[in-house]
């Protein structure tokens, strides 16, 4: 039995569909995983454990879901808005904005049932909102605590299209070429309306270049407009296909007499906002199970829509409900599925990084309901991903606003590790108990004290008692990060495949970056814990973060798969750069 020592040096293909298990002929196979959960990808190739979520606040009313919307005036003035049943609450700096001791709240006429169908676009301090049953409105910020929601006041009065009436208002809105664009009333689902150039509330139509305009897409079937995305051209997603709108010449500006709309693909879109990444638009296809990339192709001199879920079609099988973009520190698309699960796509097209991963949350009846992102309020190069989470706590349904943390920054010490969900932190004089955990009453929580893993504790009366006194404590719900490789494949001397051959992995060298804890084995339930403690370390001292190689005997037998499984369930960082197994294979 010849000995092979391959190296798995990157995981940039992410978790693959079970349908792809036999595609060893693809180069991407060697960068793929059979399972990738609660890990995010470095574009350089390694994977790191996702950070935990910090508990921010309980929503106003637990009986119905909320919608989270970002409001970003600048990097330092960014907010998250909690849209609920007939109200909006405002969040900033990892907390709810209060005035006079009470949360700032704006009354609305948007019901819980209508929240998912709202669409938004922003200019400076004003957020424009559309819904078919509501007059187009604007939410304007005057200060952190002063917000005004009102119907758009058209100037001159009466300039709005006469067909816009109750139940037949436009459903889609965006800005493009200094105009405010609306689209898709229920009665005219293929029609676009644009304001006068530079005068967003003036809808007076005419033939002058800067006049407002109206245009209906001419197609052989009704294609209701689902979203608009501005760039060099205006990309239009409809239920039946994807179009671009531009002036007749790209050197000219839009005008009432200079409009060209051309179909580019025929996949059709779900009623979800699209996301722009530089020259690429990502959109959810009709039926919500595929995420497509709309991009210009020089070969055909046209735009094409490629399927980003092709190699991982199982990831989004329940349908995408909501999504957001996190661009810092790495490009990640986070998506909420209809079943309440969270998935991510690490994406860097120019480096051929396209890695899907799942992010299961622990807890009874836990589901994610909405998601958005804003720049970090803590002055670190990290975009905050905000989620609304429905949980069952102490037998009752709760809905919480939580923020996905960075886990551990490249320069932070181990005691700053934050790897629990719905967690909170204490820092100060040494204490033997931590209070303020009322939102996790009755739950068993994972605890990190001064950089050391503490035994799990049950929250009683909002308090956990510690086995000693500590000055920095993180406590929250535990979660497990899991990575399982594809079946091993490598170039055999005879040129034969290693697939289906009996093989045995005797040891594995793992290359870590600033990690601690975790386990390795052939499959879940058959693992050995990593030991990062050297003979020089005192048994009474905590172990620091480890960077380098660790070689461990491998618990596995003679089998045809030859897979490596790693997991981390402790509240500690875990970053894997490569795997180097020693394998004996019967190649006969």
mmCIF file of C-alpha atoms in Angstrom, residues 118-483:
data_model
loop_
_atom_site.group_PDB
_atom_site.id
_atom_site.type_symbol
_atom_site.label_atom_id
_atom_site.label_comp_id
_atom_site.label_asym_id
_atom_site.label_seq_id
_atom_site.Cartn_x
_atom_site.Cartn_y
_atom_site.Cartn_z
ATOM 1 C CA UNK A 118 -41.422 47.361 1.503
ATOM 2 C CA UNK A 119 -38.599 48.633 -0.721
ATOM 3 C CA UNK A 120 -36.148 51.419 0.093
ATOM 4 C CA UNK A 121 -33.604 53.802 -1.365
ATOM 5 C CA UNK A 122 -31.644 56.543 0.399
ATOM 6 C CA UNK A 123 -30.259 59.985 -0.380
ATOM 7 C CA UNK A 124 -28.318 61.760 2.387
ATOM 8 C CA UNK A 125 -30.599 61.990 5.438
ATOM 9 C CA UNK A 126 -33.743 60.770 3.697
ATOM 10 C CA UNK A 127 -34.957 57.222 3.173
ATOM 11 C CA UNK A 128 -37.620 56.740 0.489
ATOM 12 C CA UNK A 129 -40.133 53.916 1.013
ATOM 13 C CA UNK A 130 -42.570 52.211 -1.364
ATOM 14 C CA UNK A 131 -45.398 49.701 -0.993
ATOM 15 C CA UNK A 132 -48.361 49.059 -3.259
ATOM 16 C CA UNK A 133 -50.885 49.940 -0.542
ATOM 17 C CA UNK A 134 -49.138 53.076 0.707
ATOM 18 C CA UNK A 135 -48.419 56.472 -0.771
ATOM 19 C CA UNK A 136 -44.645 56.749 -1.435
ATOM 20 C CA UNK A 137 -43.123 58.170 1.731
ATOM 21 C CA UNK A 138 -39.890 59.546 3.137
ATOM 22 C CA UNK A 139 -38.216 59.016 6.502
ATOM 23 C CA UNK A 140 -35.975 61.982 7.317
ATOM 24 C CA UNK A 141 -33.407 62.206 10.113
ATOM 25 C CA UNK A 142 -32.810 65.582 11.760
ATOM 26 C CA UNK A 143 -30.723 64.205 14.642
ATOM 27 C CA UNK A 144 -30.117 60.883 16.413
ATOM 28 C CA UNK A 145 -33.410 61.264 18.239
ATOM 29 C CA UNK A 146 -35.461 63.266 15.723
ATOM 30 C CA UNK A 147 -37.036 61.439 12.778
ATOM 31 C CA UNK A 148 -40.006 62.318 10.569
ATOM 32 C CA UNK A 149 -42.048 59.960 8.403
ATOM 33 C CA UNK A 150 -44.382 61.555 5.880
ATOM 34 C CA UNK A 151 -45.948 61.002 2.496
ATOM 35 C CA UNK A 152 -43.920 62.505 -0.333
ATOM 36 C CA UNK A 153 -45.164 66.006 -1.031
ATOM 37 C CA UNK A 154 -45.090 66.465 -4.787
ATOM 38 C CA UNK A 155 -43.931 69.826 -6.069
ATOM 39 C CA UNK A 156 -45.731 71.134 -7.937
ATOM 40 C CA UNK A 157 -48.817 69.619 -6.374
ATOM 41 C CA UNK A 158 -50.593 67.210 -8.661
ATOM 42 C CA UNK A 159 -47.503 66.345 -10.688
ATOM 43 C CA UNK A 160 -47.565 62.719 -9.582
ATOM 44 C CA UNK A 161 -49.030 60.194 -12.057
ATOM 45 C CA UNK A 162 -52.816 60.188 -11.878
ATOM 46 C CA UNK A 163 -52.974 56.399 -11.827
ATOM 47 C CA UNK A 164 -51.178 56.263 -8.453
ATOM 48 C CA UNK A 165 -54.007 55.665 -6.029
ATOM 49 C CA UNK A 166 -54.633 53.563 -2.931
ATOM 50 C CA UNK A 167 -53.783 49.944 -3.698
ATOM 51 C CA UNK A 168 -52.019 50.943 -6.907
ATOM 52 C CA UNK A 169 -48.889 52.712 -5.725
ATOM 53 C CA UNK A 170 -45.419 51.863 -7.084
ATOM 54 C CA UNK A 171 -43.657 48.999 -5.336
ATOM 55 C CA UNK A 172 -40.030 49.615 -6.393
ATOM 56 C CA UNK A 173 -37.792 52.657 -5.931
ATOM 57 C CA UNK A 174 -34.171 53.723 -6.604
ATOM 58 C CA UNK A 175 -31.958 56.641 -7.681
ATOM 59 C CA UNK A 176 -30.333 56.793 -11.093
ATOM 60 C CA UNK A 177 -28.774 59.714 -13.002
ATOM 61 C CA UNK A 178 -30.021 62.357 -10.535
ATOM 62 C CA UNK A 179 -33.594 61.124 -10.784
ATOM 63 C CA UNK A 180 -35.814 59.322 -8.284
ATOM 64 C CA UNK A 181 -37.229 56.282 -10.049
ATOM 65 C CA UNK A 182 -40.406 54.369 -9.227
ATOM 66 C CA UNK A 183 -41.749 51.217 -10.832
ATOM 67 C CA UNK A 184 -44.383 48.504 -10.827
ATOM 68 C CA UNK A 185 -47.821 49.522 -9.658
ATOM 69 C CA UNK A 186 -50.153 46.497 -9.504
ATOM 70 C CA UNK A 187 -52.089 47.814 -12.519
ATOM 71 C CA UNK A 188 -48.979 48.750 -14.514
ATOM 72 C CA UNK A 189 -46.335 46.283 -13.351
ATOM 73 C CA UNK A 190 -43.966 46.926 -16.304
ATOM 74 C CA UNK A 191 -43.946 50.714 -16.103
ATOM 75 C CA UNK A 192 -41.202 52.981 -14.765
ATOM 76 C CA UNK A 193 -41.583 56.606 -13.695
ATOM 77 C CA UNK A 194 -38.662 58.992 -13.087
ATOM 78 C CA UNK A 195 -38.678 62.457 -11.530
ATOM 79 C CA UNK A 196 -37.281 65.587 -13.110
ATOM 80 C CA UNK A 197 -33.490 65.564 -13.082
ATOM 81 C CA UNK A 198 -32.277 66.886 -9.701
ATOM 82 C CA UNK A 199 -35.834 67.523 -8.474
ATOM 83 C CA UNK A 200 -36.919 64.290 -6.810
ATOM 84 C CA UNK A 201 -40.499 65.268 -5.927
ATOM 85 C CA UNK A 202 -41.364 66.809 -9.290
ATOM 86 C CA UNK A 203 -43.021 64.272 -11.567
ATOM 87 C CA UNK A 204 -44.087 66.747 -14.273
ATOM 88 C CA UNK A 205 -43.644 65.048 -17.623
ATOM 89 C CA UNK A 206 -42.611 66.767 -20.831
ATOM 90 C CA UNK A 207 -40.189 66.609 -23.731
ATOM 91 C CA UNK A 208 -37.349 68.673 -22.258
ATOM 92 C CA UNK A 209 -34.210 66.694 -21.410
ATOM 93 C CA UNK A 210 -34.631 67.213 -17.662
ATOM 94 C CA UNK A 211 -38.391 66.555 -17.539
ATOM 95 C CA UNK A 212 -39.894 63.633 -15.676
ATOM 96 C CA UNK A 213 -40.523 60.559 -17.773
ATOM 97 C CA UNK A 214 -42.666 57.443 -17.961
ATOM 98 C CA UNK A 215 -41.721 54.281 -19.819
ATOM 99 C CA UNK A 216 -43.346 50.863 -20.163
ATOM 100 C CA UNK A 217 -41.204 47.844 -21.009
ATOM 101 C CA UNK A 218 -42.469 46.284 -24.233
ATOM 102 C CA UNK A 219 -42.416 42.471 -23.988
ATOM 103 C CA UNK A 220 -44.451 39.565 -25.289
ATOM 104 C CA UNK A 221 -45.674 38.775 -21.769
ATOM 105 C CA UNK A 222 -46.342 40.644 -18.537
ATOM 106 C CA UNK A 223 -43.043 40.931 -16.652
ATOM 107 C CA UNK A 224 -43.683 42.673 -13.350
ATOM 108 C CA UNK A 225 -40.671 44.712 -12.234
ATOM 109 C CA UNK A 226 -39.165 43.305 -9.020
ATOM 110 C CA UNK A 227 -36.104 45.504 -8.444
ATOM 111 C CA UNK A 228 -33.966 48.268 -9.914
ATOM 112 C CA UNK A 229 -30.198 48.539 -9.548
ATOM 113 C CA UNK A 230 -28.294 51.635 -10.754
ATOM 114 C CA UNK A 231 -24.764 51.632 -12.179
ATOM 115 C CA UNK A 232 -23.396 52.605 -15.575
ATOM 116 C CA UNK A 233 -26.781 51.404 -16.760
ATOM 117 C CA UNK A 234 -30.009 50.845 -14.867
ATOM 118 C CA UNK A 235 -30.471 47.106 -14.350
ATOM 119 C CA UNK A 236 -34.096 46.026 -14.150
ATOM 120 C CA UNK A 237 -35.122 42.711 -12.665
ATOM 121 C CA UNK A 238 -38.573 41.470 -13.619
ATOM 122 C CA UNK A 239 -40.555 38.328 -12.940
ATOM 123 C CA UNK A 240 -39.753 37.078 -16.444
ATOM 124 C CA UNK A 241 -36.283 38.372 -17.252
ATOM 125 C CA UNK A 242 -33.494 40.868 -16.743
ATOM 126 C CA UNK A 243 -33.176 44.128 -18.695
ATOM 127 C CA UNK A 244 -30.852 47.108 -18.912
ATOM 128 C CA UNK A 245 -32.087 50.663 -19.402
ATOM 129 C CA UNK A 246 -29.839 53.367 -20.759
ATOM 130 C CA UNK A 247 -29.743 56.309 -23.103
ATOM 131 C CA UNK A 248 -29.418 55.434 -26.765
ATOM 132 C CA UNK A 249 -25.730 56.285 -26.421
ATOM 133 C CA UNK A 250 -23.798 55.734 -23.190
ATOM 134 C CA UNK A 251 -22.237 59.177 -23.724
ATOM 135 C CA UNK A 252 -25.665 60.793 -23.372
ATOM 136 C CA UNK A 253 -27.951 61.245 -20.389
ATOM 137 C CA UNK A 254 -31.404 59.836 -19.922
ATOM 138 C CA UNK A 255 -34.198 62.030 -21.247
ATOM 139 C CA UNK A 256 -37.872 61.517 -22.098
ATOM 140 C CA UNK A 257 -36.936 61.072 -25.766
ATOM 141 C CA UNK A 258 -33.774 59.052 -25.254
ATOM 142 C CA UNK A 259 -34.592 55.770 -23.526
ATOM 143 C CA UNK A 260 -33.493 52.294 -24.568
ATOM 144 C CA UNK A 261 -34.461 49.159 -22.624
ATOM 145 C CA UNK A 262 -33.079 45.812 -23.793
ATOM 146 C CA UNK A 263 -33.645 42.308 -22.426
ATOM 147 C CA UNK A 264 -30.432 40.494 -21.448
ATOM 148 C CA UNK A 265 -31.574 37.196 -19.884
ATOM 149 C CA UNK A 266 -34.747 35.261 -19.181
ATOM 150 C CA UNK A 267 -34.414 33.796 -15.687
ATOM 151 C CA UNK A 268 -36.749 36.102 -13.798
ATOM 152 C CA UNK A 269 -36.417 37.536 -10.315
ATOM 153 C CA UNK A 270 -37.983 37.121 -6.902
ATOM 154 C CA UNK A 271 -39.397 40.218 -5.207
ATOM 155 C CA UNK A 272 -36.193 40.894 -3.263
ATOM 156 C CA UNK A 273 -33.735 43.794 -3.568
ATOM 157 C CA UNK A 274 -30.568 43.010 -5.526
ATOM 158 C CA UNK A 275 -27.007 43.664 -4.325
ATOM 159 C CA UNK A 276 -24.308 45.474 -6.293
ATOM 160 C CA UNK A 277 -20.658 44.428 -6.055
ATOM 161 C CA UNK A 278 -18.649 46.843 -8.195
ATOM 162 C CA UNK A 279 -19.602 45.870 -11.777
ATOM 163 C CA UNK A 280 -21.704 42.883 -10.710
ATOM 164 C CA UNK A 281 -25.320 42.665 -9.578
ATOM 165 C CA UNK A 282 -26.437 39.708 -7.489
ATOM 166 C CA UNK A 283 -30.128 38.853 -7.531
ATOM 167 C CA UNK A 284 -32.391 36.045 -6.380
ATOM 168 C CA UNK A 285 -34.032 34.146 -9.211
ATOM 169 C CA UNK A 286 -37.766 33.573 -9.354
ATOM 170 C CA UNK A 287 -38.738 30.758 -6.897
ATOM 171 C CA UNK A 288 -35.982 32.089 -4.598
ATOM 172 C CA UNK A 289 -33.717 29.031 -4.775
ATOM 173 C CA UNK A 290 -30.894 30.415 -6.912
ATOM 174 C CA UNK A 291 -28.606 33.403 -6.506
ATOM 175 C CA UNK A 292 -27.457 34.733 -9.860
ATOM 176 C CA UNK A 293 -24.696 37.095 -10.935
ATOM 177 C CA UNK A 294 -25.603 39.667 -13.587
ATOM 178 C CA UNK A 295 -22.422 40.810 -15.322
ATOM 179 C CA UNK A 296 -21.195 42.114 -18.640
ATOM 180 C CA UNK A 297 -19.531 39.505 -20.890
ATOM 181 C CA UNK A 298 -17.087 40.893 -23.446
ATOM 182 C CA UNK A 299 -17.254 37.737 -25.559
ATOM 183 C CA UNK A 300 -20.934 38.237 -26.375
ATOM 184 C CA UNK A 301 -21.069 42.021 -25.875
ATOM 185 C CA UNK A 302 -24.036 41.547 -23.576
ATOM 186 C CA UNK A 303 -24.916 40.877 -19.966
ATOM 187 C CA UNK A 304 -25.223 37.320 -18.679
ATOM 188 C CA UNK A 305 -26.755 35.811 -15.555
ATOM 189 C CA UNK A 306 -24.672 32.980 -14.082
ATOM 190 C CA UNK A 307 -25.821 30.663 -11.314
ATOM 191 C CA UNK A 308 -23.785 31.078 -8.104
ATOM 192 C CA UNK A 309 -25.552 28.126 -6.453
ATOM 193 C CA UNK A 310 -24.824 25.552 -9.154
ATOM 194 C CA UNK A 311 -22.183 23.652 -7.162
ATOM 195 C CA UNK A 312 -24.052 24.044 -3.859
ATOM 196 C CA UNK A 313 -27.716 23.910 -4.836
ATOM 197 C CA UNK A 314 -28.662 22.245 -1.534
ATOM 198 C CA UNK A 315 -27.624 25.330 0.449
ATOM 199 C CA UNK A 316 -30.568 27.477 -0.656
ATOM 200 C CA UNK A 317 -33.143 24.738 -1.246
ATOM 201 C CA UNK A 318 -35.587 26.337 1.215
ATOM 202 C CA UNK A 319 -35.533 29.644 -0.664
ATOM 203 C CA UNK A 320 -33.855 32.959 0.099
ATOM 204 C CA UNK A 321 -35.973 35.379 2.135
ATOM 205 C CA UNK A 322 -33.559 38.213 2.887
ATOM 206 C CA UNK A 323 -29.887 39.030 2.319
ATOM 207 C CA UNK A 324 -27.217 41.630 2.972
ATOM 208 C CA UNK A 325 -23.645 42.390 1.959
ATOM 209 C CA UNK A 326 -20.702 42.504 4.380
ATOM 210 C CA UNK A 327 -17.725 43.994 2.528
ATOM 211 C CA UNK A 328 -15.266 44.325 5.439
ATOM 212 C CA UNK A 329 -13.028 42.571 6.377
ATOM 213 C CA UNK A 330 -13.928 40.169 3.550
ATOM 214 C CA UNK A 331 -16.659 40.070 0.923
ATOM 215 C CA UNK A 332 -19.525 37.950 2.258
ATOM 216 C CA UNK A 333 -23.159 37.757 1.233
ATOM 217 C CA UNK A 334 -25.332 36.682 4.195
ATOM 218 C CA UNK A 335 -28.729 35.206 3.391
ATOM 219 C CA UNK A 336 -31.724 34.252 5.512
ATOM 220 C CA UNK A 337 -33.734 31.304 4.197
ATOM 221 C CA UNK A 338 -37.466 30.729 4.437
ATOM 222 C CA UNK A 339 -36.929 28.032 7.074
ATOM 223 C CA UNK A 340 -35.180 30.560 9.348
ATOM 224 C CA UNK A 341 -31.628 29.325 8.748
ATOM 225 C CA UNK A 342 -28.632 31.511 7.943
ATOM 226 C CA UNK A 343 -26.126 30.852 5.148
ATOM 227 C CA UNK A 344 -23.184 32.783 3.734
ATOM 228 C CA UNK A 345 -21.401 33.149 0.427
ATOM 229 C CA UNK A 346 -17.757 34.233 0.591
ATOM 230 C CA UNK A 347 -17.256 35.761 -2.835
ATOM 231 C CA UNK A 348 -14.298 37.267 -4.679
ATOM 232 C CA UNK A 349 -14.862 36.787 -8.392
ATOM 233 C CA UNK A 350 -11.444 37.907 -9.617
ATOM 234 C CA UNK A 351 -9.749 35.300 -7.371
ATOM 235 C CA UNK A 352 -12.320 32.573 -8.121
ATOM 236 C CA UNK A 353 -13.446 32.463 -4.501
ATOM 237 C CA UNK A 354 -17.021 31.214 -4.255
ATOM 238 C CA UNK A 355 -17.637 29.433 -0.964
ATOM 239 C CA UNK A 356 -21.047 28.708 0.555
ATOM 240 C CA UNK A 357 -21.391 27.793 4.224
ATOM 241 C CA UNK A 358 -24.232 27.106 6.637
ATOM 242 C CA UNK A 359 -24.572 28.808 10.013
ATOM 243 C CA UNK A 360 -26.913 26.802 12.240
ATOM 244 C CA UNK A 361 -27.906 28.471 15.503
ATOM 245 C CA UNK A 362 -28.508 26.379 18.613
ATOM 246 C CA UNK A 363 -31.561 26.688 20.808
ATOM 247 C CA UNK A 364 -35.168 25.531 20.734
ATOM 248 C CA UNK A 365 -37.214 26.796 17.756
ATOM 249 C CA UNK A 366 -34.525 29.316 16.823
ATOM 250 C CA UNK A 367 -34.954 31.056 13.480
ATOM 251 C CA UNK A 368 -33.504 34.140 11.794
ATOM 252 C CA UNK A 369 -36.171 36.473 10.395
ATOM 253 C CA UNK A 370 -34.350 39.510 8.984
ATOM 254 C CA UNK A 371 -30.815 40.745 8.321
ATOM 255 C CA UNK A 372 -28.936 43.930 7.420
ATOM 256 C CA UNK A 373 -25.448 45.429 7.838
ATOM 257 C CA UNK A 374 -23.790 48.747 8.706
ATOM 258 C CA UNK A 375 -20.190 49.940 9.314
ATOM 259 C CA UNK A 376 -18.795 49.047 12.732
ATOM 260 C CA UNK A 377 -19.507 51.524 15.519
ATOM 261 C CA UNK A 378 -16.403 50.407 17.409
ATOM 262 C CA UNK A 379 -13.816 51.913 15.098
ATOM 263 C CA UNK A 380 -12.601 48.534 13.807
ATOM 264 C CA UNK A 381 -12.375 47.397 10.142
ATOM 265 C CA UNK A 382 -15.489 45.240 10.358
ATOM 266 C CA UNK A 383 -19.041 45.659 9.134
ATOM 267 C CA UNK A 384 -21.685 44.741 11.688
ATOM 268 C CA UNK A 385 -24.236 42.182 10.527
ATOM 269 C CA UNK A 386 -27.502 42.725 12.416
ATOM 270 C CA UNK A 387 -30.115 39.983 12.664
ATOM 271 C CA UNK A 388 -33.547 39.610 14.197
ATOM 272 C CA UNK A 389 -33.831 36.199 15.850
ATOM 273 C CA UNK A 390 -36.875 34.338 17.115
ATOM 274 C CA UNK A 391 -36.006 32.114 20.082
ATOM 275 C CA UNK A 392 -37.898 30.057 22.633
ATOM 276 C CA UNK A 393 -36.572 31.106 26.033
ATOM 277 C CA UNK A 394 -37.880 29.674 29.296
ATOM 278 C CA UNK A 395 -40.919 28.347 27.402
ATOM 279 C CA UNK A 396 -41.851 31.702 25.809
ATOM 280 C CA UNK A 397 -41.371 33.055 22.296
ATOM 281 C CA UNK A 398 -38.885 35.909 22.211
ATOM 282 C CA UNK A 399 -37.620 38.044 19.380
ATOM 283 C CA UNK A 400 -34.198 39.606 19.795
ATOM 284 C CA UNK A 401 -32.012 42.027 17.877
ATOM 285 C CA UNK A 402 -28.451 40.655 17.774
ATOM 286 C CA UNK A 403 -25.197 41.625 16.054
ATOM 287 C CA UNK A 404 -22.681 39.210 14.557
ATOM 288 C CA UNK A 405 -19.292 40.030 16.096
ATOM 289 C CA UNK A 406 -15.838 39.640 14.569
ATOM 290 C CA UNK A 407 -14.968 36.915 17.095
ATOM 291 C CA UNK A 408 -11.342 37.966 17.510
ATOM 292 C CA UNK A 409 -9.503 40.683 15.622
ATOM 293 C CA UNK A 410 -5.953 39.993 14.346
ATOM 294 C CA UNK A 411 -4.416 42.041 17.177
ATOM 295 C CA UNK A 412 -6.722 41.117 20.068
ATOM 296 C CA UNK A 413 -5.759 38.890 22.998
ATOM 297 C CA UNK A 414 -7.432 35.588 23.765
ATOM 298 C CA UNK A 415 -9.502 37.085 26.593
ATOM 299 C CA UNK A 416 -11.298 39.192 23.948
ATOM 300 C CA UNK A 417 -12.588 36.085 22.150
ATOM 301 C CA UNK A 418 -16.348 36.311 21.570
ATOM 302 C CA UNK A 419 -17.749 33.004 20.314
ATOM 303 C CA UNK A 420 -21.205 32.647 21.868
ATOM 304 C CA UNK A 421 -24.610 33.577 20.449
ATOM 305 C CA UNK A 422 -27.008 36.068 22.033
ATOM 306 C CA UNK A 423 -24.070 36.729 24.356
ATOM 307 C CA UNK A 424 -23.012 39.576 26.597
ATOM 308 C CA UNK A 425 -19.689 40.598 28.128
ATOM 309 C CA UNK A 426 -18.506 41.941 31.456
ATOM 310 C CA UNK A 427 -15.246 43.848 31.942
ATOM 311 C CA UNK A 428 -14.128 45.515 35.159
ATOM 312 C CA UNK A 429 -13.122 44.655 38.698
ATOM 313 C CA UNK A 430 -13.017 40.899 39.407
ATOM 314 C CA UNK A 431 -16.474 39.439 40.066
ATOM 315 C CA UNK A 432 -17.745 35.994 41.083
ATOM 316 C CA UNK A 433 -21.073 36.330 39.293
ATOM 317 C CA UNK A 434 -22.437 38.057 36.197
ATOM 318 C CA UNK A 435 -25.909 39.557 35.963
ATOM 319 C CA UNK A 436 -27.879 41.068 33.082
ATOM 320 C CA UNK A 437 -28.540 37.754 31.318
ATOM 321 C CA UNK A 438 -32.318 37.900 31.812
ATOM 322 C CA UNK A 439 -32.849 37.382 28.070
ATOM 323 C CA UNK A 440 -31.375 33.856 28.468
ATOM 324 C CA UNK A 441 -33.274 32.896 31.600
ATOM 325 C CA UNK A 442 -33.198 29.145 32.186
ATOM 326 C CA UNK A 443 -30.716 28.536 29.373
ATOM 327 C CA UNK A 444 -27.381 26.745 29.685
ATOM 328 C CA UNK A 445 -24.675 29.149 28.584
ATOM 329 C CA UNK A 446 -21.068 28.758 27.499
ATOM 330 C CA UNK A 447 -18.633 30.956 29.444
ATOM 331 C CA UNK A 448 -15.142 32.338 28.796
ATOM 332 C CA UNK A 449 -13.370 33.924 31.792
ATOM 333 C CA UNK A 450 -10.102 35.852 31.376
ATOM 334 C CA UNK A 451 -9.347 33.864 28.234
ATOM 335 C CA UNK A 452 -10.037 30.452 29.804
ATOM 336 C CA UNK A 453 -13.013 28.181 29.176
ATOM 337 C CA UNK A 454 -15.250 27.975 32.241
ATOM 338 C CA UNK A 455 -17.742 25.198 32.864
ATOM 339 C CA UNK A 456 -21.224 25.791 31.435
ATOM 340 C CA UNK A 457 -23.720 27.572 33.659
ATOM 341 C CA UNK A 458 -27.527 27.844 33.850
ATOM 342 C CA UNK A 459 -28.947 31.371 33.983
ATOM 343 C CA UNK A 460 -31.099 31.823 37.073
ATOM 344 C CA UNK A 461 -32.723 35.148 37.806
ATOM 345 C CA UNK A 462 -30.617 36.650 35.018
ATOM 346 C CA UNK A 463 -27.411 35.676 36.842
ATOM 347 C CA UNK A 464 -24.671 33.066 36.493
ATOM 348 C CA UNK A 465 -22.405 32.174 39.418
ATOM 349 C CA UNK A 466 -18.719 31.669 38.588
ATOM 350 C CA UNK A 467 -16.171 29.338 40.122
ATOM 351 C CA UNK A 468 -13.878 32.162 41.190
ATOM 352 C CA UNK A 469 -13.453 35.881 40.464
ATOM 353 C CA UNK A 470 -12.690 37.200 36.985
ATOM 354 C CA UNK A 471 -12.344 40.592 35.339
ATOM 355 C CA UNK A 472 -13.411 39.752 31.742
ATOM 356 C CA UNK A 473 -16.328 37.396 31.137
ATOM 357 C CA UNK A 474 -18.227 36.445 27.974
ATOM 358 C CA UNK A 475 -21.372 34.319 28.269
ATOM 359 C CA UNK A 476 -23.974 33.146 25.768
ATOM 360 C CA UNK A 477 -25.355 30.197 23.858
ATOM 361 C CA UNK A 478 -22.801 27.776 22.466
ATOM 362 C CA UNK A 479 -22.528 26.807 18.814
ATOM 363 C CA UNK A 480 -20.342 24.330 16.945
ATOM 364 C CA UNK A 481 -18.178 25.022 13.914
ATOM 365 C CA UNK A 482 -17.720 21.998 11.635
ATOM 366 C CA UNK A 483 -15.557 21.216 8.610
#
